[in-house]
Coordinates of C-alpha atoms and ligand atoms in Angstrom, one line a residue:
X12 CA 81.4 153.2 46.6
X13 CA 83.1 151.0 44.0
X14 CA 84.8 148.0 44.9
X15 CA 87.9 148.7 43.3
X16 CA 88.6 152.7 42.8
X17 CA 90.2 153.4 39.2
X18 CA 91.3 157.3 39.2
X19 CA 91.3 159.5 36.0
X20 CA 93.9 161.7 35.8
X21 CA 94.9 165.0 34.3
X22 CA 98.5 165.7 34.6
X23 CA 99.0 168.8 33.5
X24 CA 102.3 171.2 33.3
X25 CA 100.5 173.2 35.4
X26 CA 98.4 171.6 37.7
X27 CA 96.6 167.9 37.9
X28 CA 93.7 167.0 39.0
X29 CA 91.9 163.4 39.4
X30 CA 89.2 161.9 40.0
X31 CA 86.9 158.6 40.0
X32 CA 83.6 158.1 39.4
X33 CA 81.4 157.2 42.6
X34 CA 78.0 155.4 41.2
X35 CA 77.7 157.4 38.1
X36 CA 78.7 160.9 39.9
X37 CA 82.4 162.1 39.1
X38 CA 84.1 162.6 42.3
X39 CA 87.5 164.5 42.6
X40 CA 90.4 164.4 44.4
X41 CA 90.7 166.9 47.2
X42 CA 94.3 168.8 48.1
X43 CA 94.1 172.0 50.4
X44 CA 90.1 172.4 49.7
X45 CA 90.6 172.5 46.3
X46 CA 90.5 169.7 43.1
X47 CA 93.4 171.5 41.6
X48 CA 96.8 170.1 42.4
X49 CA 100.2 172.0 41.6
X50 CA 102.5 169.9 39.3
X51 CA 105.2 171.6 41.3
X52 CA 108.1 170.0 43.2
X53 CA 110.4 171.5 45.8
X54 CA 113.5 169.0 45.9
X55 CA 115.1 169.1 49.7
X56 CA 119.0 168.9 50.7
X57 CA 118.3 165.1 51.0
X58 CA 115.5 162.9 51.1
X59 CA 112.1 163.0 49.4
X60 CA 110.4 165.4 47.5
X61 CA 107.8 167.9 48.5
X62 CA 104.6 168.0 45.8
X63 CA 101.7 169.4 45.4
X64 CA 100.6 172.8 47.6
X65 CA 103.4 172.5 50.0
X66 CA 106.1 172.8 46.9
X67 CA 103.6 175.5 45.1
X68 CA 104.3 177.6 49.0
X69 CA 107.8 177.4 48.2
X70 CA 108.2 179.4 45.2
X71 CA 107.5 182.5 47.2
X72 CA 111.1 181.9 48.9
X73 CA 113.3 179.4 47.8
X74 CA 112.6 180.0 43.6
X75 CA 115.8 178.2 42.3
X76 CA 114.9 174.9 44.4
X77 CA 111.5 174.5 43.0
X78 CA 110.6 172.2 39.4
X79 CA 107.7 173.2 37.5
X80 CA 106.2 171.9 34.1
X81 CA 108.1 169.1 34.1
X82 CA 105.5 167.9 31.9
X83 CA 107.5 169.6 29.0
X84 CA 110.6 167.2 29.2
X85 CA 108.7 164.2 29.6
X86 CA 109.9 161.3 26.7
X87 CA 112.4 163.7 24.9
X88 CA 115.5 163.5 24.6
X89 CA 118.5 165.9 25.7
X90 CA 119.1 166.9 22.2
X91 CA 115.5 168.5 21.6
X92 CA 114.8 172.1 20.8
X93 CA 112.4 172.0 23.4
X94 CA 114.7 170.6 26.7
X95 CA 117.0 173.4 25.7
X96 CA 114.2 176.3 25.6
X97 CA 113.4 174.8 29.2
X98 CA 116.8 174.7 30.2
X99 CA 117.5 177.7 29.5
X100 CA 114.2 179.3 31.3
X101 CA 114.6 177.4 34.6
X102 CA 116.8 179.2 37.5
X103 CA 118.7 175.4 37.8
X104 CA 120.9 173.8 36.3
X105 CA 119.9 170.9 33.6
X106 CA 122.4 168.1 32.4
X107 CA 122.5 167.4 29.2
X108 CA 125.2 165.6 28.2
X109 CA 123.5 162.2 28.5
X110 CA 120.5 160.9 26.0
X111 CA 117.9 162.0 28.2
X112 CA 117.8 165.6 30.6
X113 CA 118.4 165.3 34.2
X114 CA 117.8 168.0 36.5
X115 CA 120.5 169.4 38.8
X116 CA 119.7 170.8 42.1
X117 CA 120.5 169.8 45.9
X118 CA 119.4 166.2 44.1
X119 CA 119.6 165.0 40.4
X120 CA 116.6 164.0 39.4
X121 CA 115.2 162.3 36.0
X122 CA 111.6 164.0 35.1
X123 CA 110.2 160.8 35.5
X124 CA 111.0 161.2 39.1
X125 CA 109.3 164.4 40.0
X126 CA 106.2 163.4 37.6
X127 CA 106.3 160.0 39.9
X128 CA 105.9 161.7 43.1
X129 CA 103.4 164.0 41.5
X130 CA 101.3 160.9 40.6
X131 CA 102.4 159.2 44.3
X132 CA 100.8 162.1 45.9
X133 CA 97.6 161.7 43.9
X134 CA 97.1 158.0 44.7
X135 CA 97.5 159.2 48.7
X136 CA 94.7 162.1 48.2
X137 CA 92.5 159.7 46.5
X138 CA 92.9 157.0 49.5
X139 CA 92.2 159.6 51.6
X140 CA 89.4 160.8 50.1
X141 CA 87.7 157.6 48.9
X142 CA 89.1 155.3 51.6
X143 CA 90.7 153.0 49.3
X144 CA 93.8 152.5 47.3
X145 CA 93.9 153.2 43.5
X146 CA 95.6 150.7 41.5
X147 CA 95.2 151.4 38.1
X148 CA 94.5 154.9 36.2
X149 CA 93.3 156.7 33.2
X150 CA 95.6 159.3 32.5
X151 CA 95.7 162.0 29.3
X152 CA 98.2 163.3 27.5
X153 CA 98.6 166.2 24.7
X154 CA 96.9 165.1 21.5
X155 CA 100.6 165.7 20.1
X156 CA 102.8 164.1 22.9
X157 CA 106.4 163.7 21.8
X158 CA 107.3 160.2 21.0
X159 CA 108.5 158.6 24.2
X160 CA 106.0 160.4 26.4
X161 CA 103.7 157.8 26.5
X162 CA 106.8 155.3 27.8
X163 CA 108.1 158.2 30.4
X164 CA 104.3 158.7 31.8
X165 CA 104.1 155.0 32.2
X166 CA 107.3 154.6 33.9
X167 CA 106.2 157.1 36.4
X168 CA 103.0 156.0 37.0
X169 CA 104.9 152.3 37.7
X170 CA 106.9 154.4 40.3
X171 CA 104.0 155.7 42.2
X172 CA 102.0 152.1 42.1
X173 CA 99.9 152.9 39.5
X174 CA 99.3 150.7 36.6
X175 CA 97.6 152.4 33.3
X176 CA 94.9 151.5 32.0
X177 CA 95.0 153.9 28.7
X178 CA 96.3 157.0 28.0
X179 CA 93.7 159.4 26.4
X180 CA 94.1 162.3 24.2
X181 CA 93.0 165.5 26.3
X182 CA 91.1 167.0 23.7
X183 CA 89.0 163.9 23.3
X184 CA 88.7 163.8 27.3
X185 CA 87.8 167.4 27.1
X186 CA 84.9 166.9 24.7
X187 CA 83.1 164.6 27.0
X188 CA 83.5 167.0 29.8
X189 CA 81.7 169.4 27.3
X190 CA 79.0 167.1 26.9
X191 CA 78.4 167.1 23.2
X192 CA 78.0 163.2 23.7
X193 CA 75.3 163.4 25.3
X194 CA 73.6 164.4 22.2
X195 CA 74.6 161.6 18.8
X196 CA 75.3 163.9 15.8
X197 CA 77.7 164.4 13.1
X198 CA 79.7 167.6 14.0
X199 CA 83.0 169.7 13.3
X200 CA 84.5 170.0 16.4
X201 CA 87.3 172.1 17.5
X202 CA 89.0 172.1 20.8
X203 CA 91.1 174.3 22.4
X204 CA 92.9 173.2 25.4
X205 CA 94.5 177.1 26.6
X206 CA 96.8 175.7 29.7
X207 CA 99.2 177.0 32.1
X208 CA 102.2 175.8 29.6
X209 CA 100.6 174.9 26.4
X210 CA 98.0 175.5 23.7
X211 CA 96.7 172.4 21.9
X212 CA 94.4 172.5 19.6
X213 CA 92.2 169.2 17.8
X214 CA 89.9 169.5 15.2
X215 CA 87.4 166.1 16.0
X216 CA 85.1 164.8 13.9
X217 CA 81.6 163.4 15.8
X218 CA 80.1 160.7 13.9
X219 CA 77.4 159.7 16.2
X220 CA 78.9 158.9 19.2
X221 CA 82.1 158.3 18.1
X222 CA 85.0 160.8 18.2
X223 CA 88.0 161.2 15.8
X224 CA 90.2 163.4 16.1
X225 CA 91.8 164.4 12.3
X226 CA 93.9 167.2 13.1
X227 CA 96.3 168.4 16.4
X228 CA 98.3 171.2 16.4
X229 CA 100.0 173.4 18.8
X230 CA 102.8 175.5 20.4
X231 CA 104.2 174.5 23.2
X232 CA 105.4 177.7 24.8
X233 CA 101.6 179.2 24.9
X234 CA 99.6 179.1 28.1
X235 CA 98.7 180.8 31.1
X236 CA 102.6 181.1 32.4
X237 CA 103.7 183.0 29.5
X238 CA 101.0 186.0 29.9
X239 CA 102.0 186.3 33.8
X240 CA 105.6 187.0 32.1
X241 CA 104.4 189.3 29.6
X242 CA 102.5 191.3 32.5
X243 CA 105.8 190.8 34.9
X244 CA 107.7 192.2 32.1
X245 CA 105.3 195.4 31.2
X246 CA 105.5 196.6 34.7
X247 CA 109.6 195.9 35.0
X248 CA 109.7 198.4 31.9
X249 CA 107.1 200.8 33.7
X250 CA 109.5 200.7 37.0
X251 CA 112.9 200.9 35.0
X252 CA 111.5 203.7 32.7
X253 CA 110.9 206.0 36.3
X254 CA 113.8 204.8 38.4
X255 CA 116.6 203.1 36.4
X256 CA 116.0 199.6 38.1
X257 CA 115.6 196.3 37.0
X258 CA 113.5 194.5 38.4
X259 CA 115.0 191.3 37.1
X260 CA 118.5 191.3 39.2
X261 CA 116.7 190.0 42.1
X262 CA 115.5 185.8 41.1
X263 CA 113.5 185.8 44.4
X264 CA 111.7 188.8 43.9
X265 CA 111.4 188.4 40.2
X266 CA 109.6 185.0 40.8
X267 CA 107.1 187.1 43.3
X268 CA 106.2 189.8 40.6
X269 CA 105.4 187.2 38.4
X270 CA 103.1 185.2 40.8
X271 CA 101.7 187.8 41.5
X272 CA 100.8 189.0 38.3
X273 CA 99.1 185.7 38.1
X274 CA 96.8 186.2 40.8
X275 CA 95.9 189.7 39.3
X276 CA 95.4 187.6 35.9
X277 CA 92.6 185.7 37.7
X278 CA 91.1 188.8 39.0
X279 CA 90.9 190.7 35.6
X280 CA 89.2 187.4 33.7
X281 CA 86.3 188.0 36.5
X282 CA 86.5 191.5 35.4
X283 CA 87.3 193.8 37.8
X284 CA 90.7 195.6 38.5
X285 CA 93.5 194.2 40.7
X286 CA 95.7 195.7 43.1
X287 CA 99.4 194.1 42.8
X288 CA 101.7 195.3 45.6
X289 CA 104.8 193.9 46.4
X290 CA 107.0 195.7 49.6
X291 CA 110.4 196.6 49.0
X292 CA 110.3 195.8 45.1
X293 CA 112.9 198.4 43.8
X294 CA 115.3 200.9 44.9
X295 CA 114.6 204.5 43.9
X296 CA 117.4 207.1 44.5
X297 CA 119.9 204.1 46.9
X298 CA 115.7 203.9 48.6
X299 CA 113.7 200.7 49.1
X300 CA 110.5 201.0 47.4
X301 CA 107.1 199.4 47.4
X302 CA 105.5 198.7 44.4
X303 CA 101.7 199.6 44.3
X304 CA 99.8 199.3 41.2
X305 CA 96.2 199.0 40.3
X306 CA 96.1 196.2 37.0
X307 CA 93.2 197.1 34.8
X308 CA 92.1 194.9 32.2
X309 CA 92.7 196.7 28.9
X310 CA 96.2 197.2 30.3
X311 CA 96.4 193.7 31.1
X312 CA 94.7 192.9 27.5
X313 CA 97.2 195.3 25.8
X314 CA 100.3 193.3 27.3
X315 CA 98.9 189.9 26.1
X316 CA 98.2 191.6 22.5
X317 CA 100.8 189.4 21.3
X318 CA 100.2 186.1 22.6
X319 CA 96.4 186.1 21.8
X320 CA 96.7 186.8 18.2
X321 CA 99.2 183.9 18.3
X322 CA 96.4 181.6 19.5
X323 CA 94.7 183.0 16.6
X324 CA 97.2 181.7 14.3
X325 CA 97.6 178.5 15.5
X326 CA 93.9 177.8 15.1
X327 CA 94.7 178.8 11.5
X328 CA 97.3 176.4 11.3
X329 CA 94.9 173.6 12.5
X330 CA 91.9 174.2 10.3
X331 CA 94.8 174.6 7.0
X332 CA 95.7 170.5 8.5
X333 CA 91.9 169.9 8.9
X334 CA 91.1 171.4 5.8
X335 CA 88.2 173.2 7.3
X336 CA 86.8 176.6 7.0
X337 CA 85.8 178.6 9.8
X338 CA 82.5 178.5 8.8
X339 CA 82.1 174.0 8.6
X340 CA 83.0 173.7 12.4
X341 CA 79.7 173.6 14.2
X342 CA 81.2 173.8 17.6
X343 CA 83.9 175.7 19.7
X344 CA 84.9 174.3 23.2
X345 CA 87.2 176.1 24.9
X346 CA 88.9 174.4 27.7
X347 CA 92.0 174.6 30.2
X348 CA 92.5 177.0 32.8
X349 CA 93.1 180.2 30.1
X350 CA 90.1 180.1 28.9
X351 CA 88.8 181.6 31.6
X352 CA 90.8 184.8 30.2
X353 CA 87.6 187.1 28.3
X354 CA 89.8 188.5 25.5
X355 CA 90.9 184.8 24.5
X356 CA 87.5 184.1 24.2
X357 CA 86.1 187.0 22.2
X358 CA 89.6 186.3 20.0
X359 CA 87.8 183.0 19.7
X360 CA 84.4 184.4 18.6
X361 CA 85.3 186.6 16.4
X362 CA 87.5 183.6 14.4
X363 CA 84.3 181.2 14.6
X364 CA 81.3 183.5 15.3
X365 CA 80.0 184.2 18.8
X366 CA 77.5 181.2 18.4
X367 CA 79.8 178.5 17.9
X368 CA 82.1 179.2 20.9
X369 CA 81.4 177.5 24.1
X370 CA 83.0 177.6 27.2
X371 CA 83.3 174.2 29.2
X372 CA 81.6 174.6 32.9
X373 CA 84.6 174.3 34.4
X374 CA 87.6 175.0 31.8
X375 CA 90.2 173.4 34.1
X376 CA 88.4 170.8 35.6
X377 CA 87.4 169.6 32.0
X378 CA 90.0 167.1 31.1
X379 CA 90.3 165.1 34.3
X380 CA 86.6 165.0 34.0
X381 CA 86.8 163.4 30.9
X382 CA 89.4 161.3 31.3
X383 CA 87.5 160.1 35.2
X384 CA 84.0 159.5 32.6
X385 CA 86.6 157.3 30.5
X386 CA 87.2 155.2 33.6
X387 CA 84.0 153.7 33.8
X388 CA 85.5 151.5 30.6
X389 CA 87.3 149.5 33.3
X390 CA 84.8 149.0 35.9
X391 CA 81.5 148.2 36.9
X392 CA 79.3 151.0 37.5
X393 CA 76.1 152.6 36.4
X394 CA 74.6 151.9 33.1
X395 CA 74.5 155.1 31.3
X396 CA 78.1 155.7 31.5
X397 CA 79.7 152.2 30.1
X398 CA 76.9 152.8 26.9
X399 CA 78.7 156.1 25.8
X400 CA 82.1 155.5 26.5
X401 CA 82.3 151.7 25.2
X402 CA 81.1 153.5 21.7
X403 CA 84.0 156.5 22.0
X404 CA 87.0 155.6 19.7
X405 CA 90.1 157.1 20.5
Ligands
ATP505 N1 90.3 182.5 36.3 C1 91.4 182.4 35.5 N2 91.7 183.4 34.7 C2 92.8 183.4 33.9 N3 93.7 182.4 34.0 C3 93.4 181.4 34.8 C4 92.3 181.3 35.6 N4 92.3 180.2 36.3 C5 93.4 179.5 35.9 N5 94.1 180.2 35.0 C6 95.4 179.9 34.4 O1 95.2 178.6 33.8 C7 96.5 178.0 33.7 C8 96.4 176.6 34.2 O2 95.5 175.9 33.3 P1 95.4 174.4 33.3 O3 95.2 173.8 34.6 O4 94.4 174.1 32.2 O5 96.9 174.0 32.7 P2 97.6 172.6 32.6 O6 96.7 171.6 32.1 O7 98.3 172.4 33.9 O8 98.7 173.0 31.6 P3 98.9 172.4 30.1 O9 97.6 172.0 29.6 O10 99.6 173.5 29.5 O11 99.8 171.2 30.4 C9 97.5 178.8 34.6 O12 98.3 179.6 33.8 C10 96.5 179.7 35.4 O13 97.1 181.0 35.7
MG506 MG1 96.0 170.7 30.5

């Protein structure tokens, strides 16, 4: 056990996860029996805010009092394209008549806040998992963070008693998780970070053990979410088509169908079918019905047509800003929770070539892995790690 414990962290619009390295072994952060923690916040009448699992439980009933990716509105201010898209998506209200957004529910609440107790509740897991108190943190950040995010992550770290140490592009954090520094080379690199809110892409340039990125690009309205959506909306048409409802007059059911599109998501990408069924979903002739549906992946595949050829394009975008063909990158890693979706990756092989295209271990995992390796910068621990990272540029 290290003396002092220095976490890496992933904060993610969707989820984070953390972790620290124990001897040369990368150890994460446990919440619920799982390393993945929901960047979700369910803000109370009064007092403080719930994070974490507990706030992800509370979608399922009280929709309009739960924050999620408040990741997106970190650093920018009121006036940005982007707030206003997120306004105008979230079942609260969001001021915007000062320079910077604040959120208006039972509480009003900067981002800063909710990504503060997001952090908070990170630093408690890790004491109770490693029996000691983090101080100080690695944390990561899109390779094209708006201008003041690096401030706004900083002042919410402060909040939750965490000092940082660095704040680390994810694509380079996500390279290490893919190893390909274990191995000194001169390589095309690209990385695709498919998230929850976001797709980032980085075209990095190895030189021996050194990493440069040369190119980022991105859209920020591309992940994981949006695909539930596109699903939630397919089978609104299907049930308005046979029975003149819509499914979207109801927020709190609404918010269910599309949850629970996302756990069918998961159970498609380990290809099987999956059943959705939700009880008293629609009306049909003044009676209640339930909705029963079996998803099947080409279905599923269909209603994402869209947003995967999008990906497509913005990897076009980033080689035209790299000035690389297809054919000069030697490798592919695909990372982020999305990834784990098959057609993204065949999308992906057929752009690059089935060869090139490799699939971190654990796609979501793979940042806060990188970003925990990065750690061992600021501490004493085994050999082998200090060697490869003390030679990684950012
Ligand atoms: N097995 C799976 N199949 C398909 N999608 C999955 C799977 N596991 C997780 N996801 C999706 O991955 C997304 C979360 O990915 P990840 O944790 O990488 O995002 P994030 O880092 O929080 O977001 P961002 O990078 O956009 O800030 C969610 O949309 C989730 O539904
Ligand atoms: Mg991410």
């Amino acid at each position: 056990m290290p003396r002092e414990l220095v976490l890496g962290i992933d904060f993610g619009s969707s989820t984070t996860i953390a972790g620290a390295l124990v001897g040369d072994r990368i150890e994460l952060v446990q919440d619920n029996g799982g390393s993945v923690i929901p960047s979700i916040a369910f803000v109370p009448d009064r007092g403080g805010l719930e994070v974490g699992h507990r706030a992800a439980a509370r979608q399922w009933t009280d929709p309009s009092r739960v924050v999620r990716s408040v990741k997106r509105l970190l650093g920018l201010p009121s006036s940005s394209e982007l707030v206003r898209r997120y306004a105008a998506g979230v079942p609260f209200q969001v001021d915007l008549t000062s320079d910077k957004p604040v959120l208006k529910l039972a509480q009003s609440i900067a981002p800063e806040q909710i990504a503060a107790a997001i952090l908070a509740h990170v630093r408690d897991l890790a004491e109770k998992r490693f029996g000691l108190t983090p101080k100080r943190a690695v944390i990561t950040l899109s390779a094209d963070a708006p201008h003041g995010y690096r401030e706004a992550i900083t002042k919410a770290a402060r909040i939750a008693h965490l000092e940082v140490l660095d704040l680390v592009a994810e694509p380079i954090a996500g390279t290490l998780a893919l190893d390909l520094h274990m191995q000194s080379a001169h390589r095309r690199v690209v990385v695709c970070d498919f998230g929850g809110g976001t797709f980032d892409v980085s075209a990095v340039l190895q030189e021996g053990l050194r990493f440069r990125p040369v190119a980022v690009y991105g859209d920020h309205f591309l992940g994981g979410n949006d695909l539930d959506d596109v699903m939630a909306e397919a089978i609104a048409a299907i049930v308005y088509r046979n029975s003149r409802y819509d499914l979207h007059r109801d927020v709190v059911r609404w918010n269910e169908l599309v949850l629970r599109c996302e756990s069918a998501k998961r159970q498609i990408s380990s290809g099987t079918s999956a059943p959705l069924v939700m009880r008293d979903a629609y009306l049909h002739a003044g009676v209640r019905k339930d909705l029963r549906l079996t998803l099947e992946g080409p279905w599923a595949e269909a209603t994402w047509h869209a947003k995967l050829a999008r990906t497509a394009d913005v990897v076009g975008e980033l080689l035209r800003r790299a000035g690389w063909r297809p054919q000069d990158v030697d490798v592919v890693g695909l990372i982020g929770g999305s990834s784990m979706i098959p057609a993204f990756r065949r999308q992906m092989s057929s752009l690059f070539g089935v060869g090139r295209v490799t699939l971190a271990d654990a796609p979501e995992l793979a940042v806060a892995q990188g970003a925990t390796l990065l750690t061992a910068r600021f501490q004493k621990v085994s050999d082998r790690i200090p060697t490869l990272v003390q030679q990684m540029h950012r």
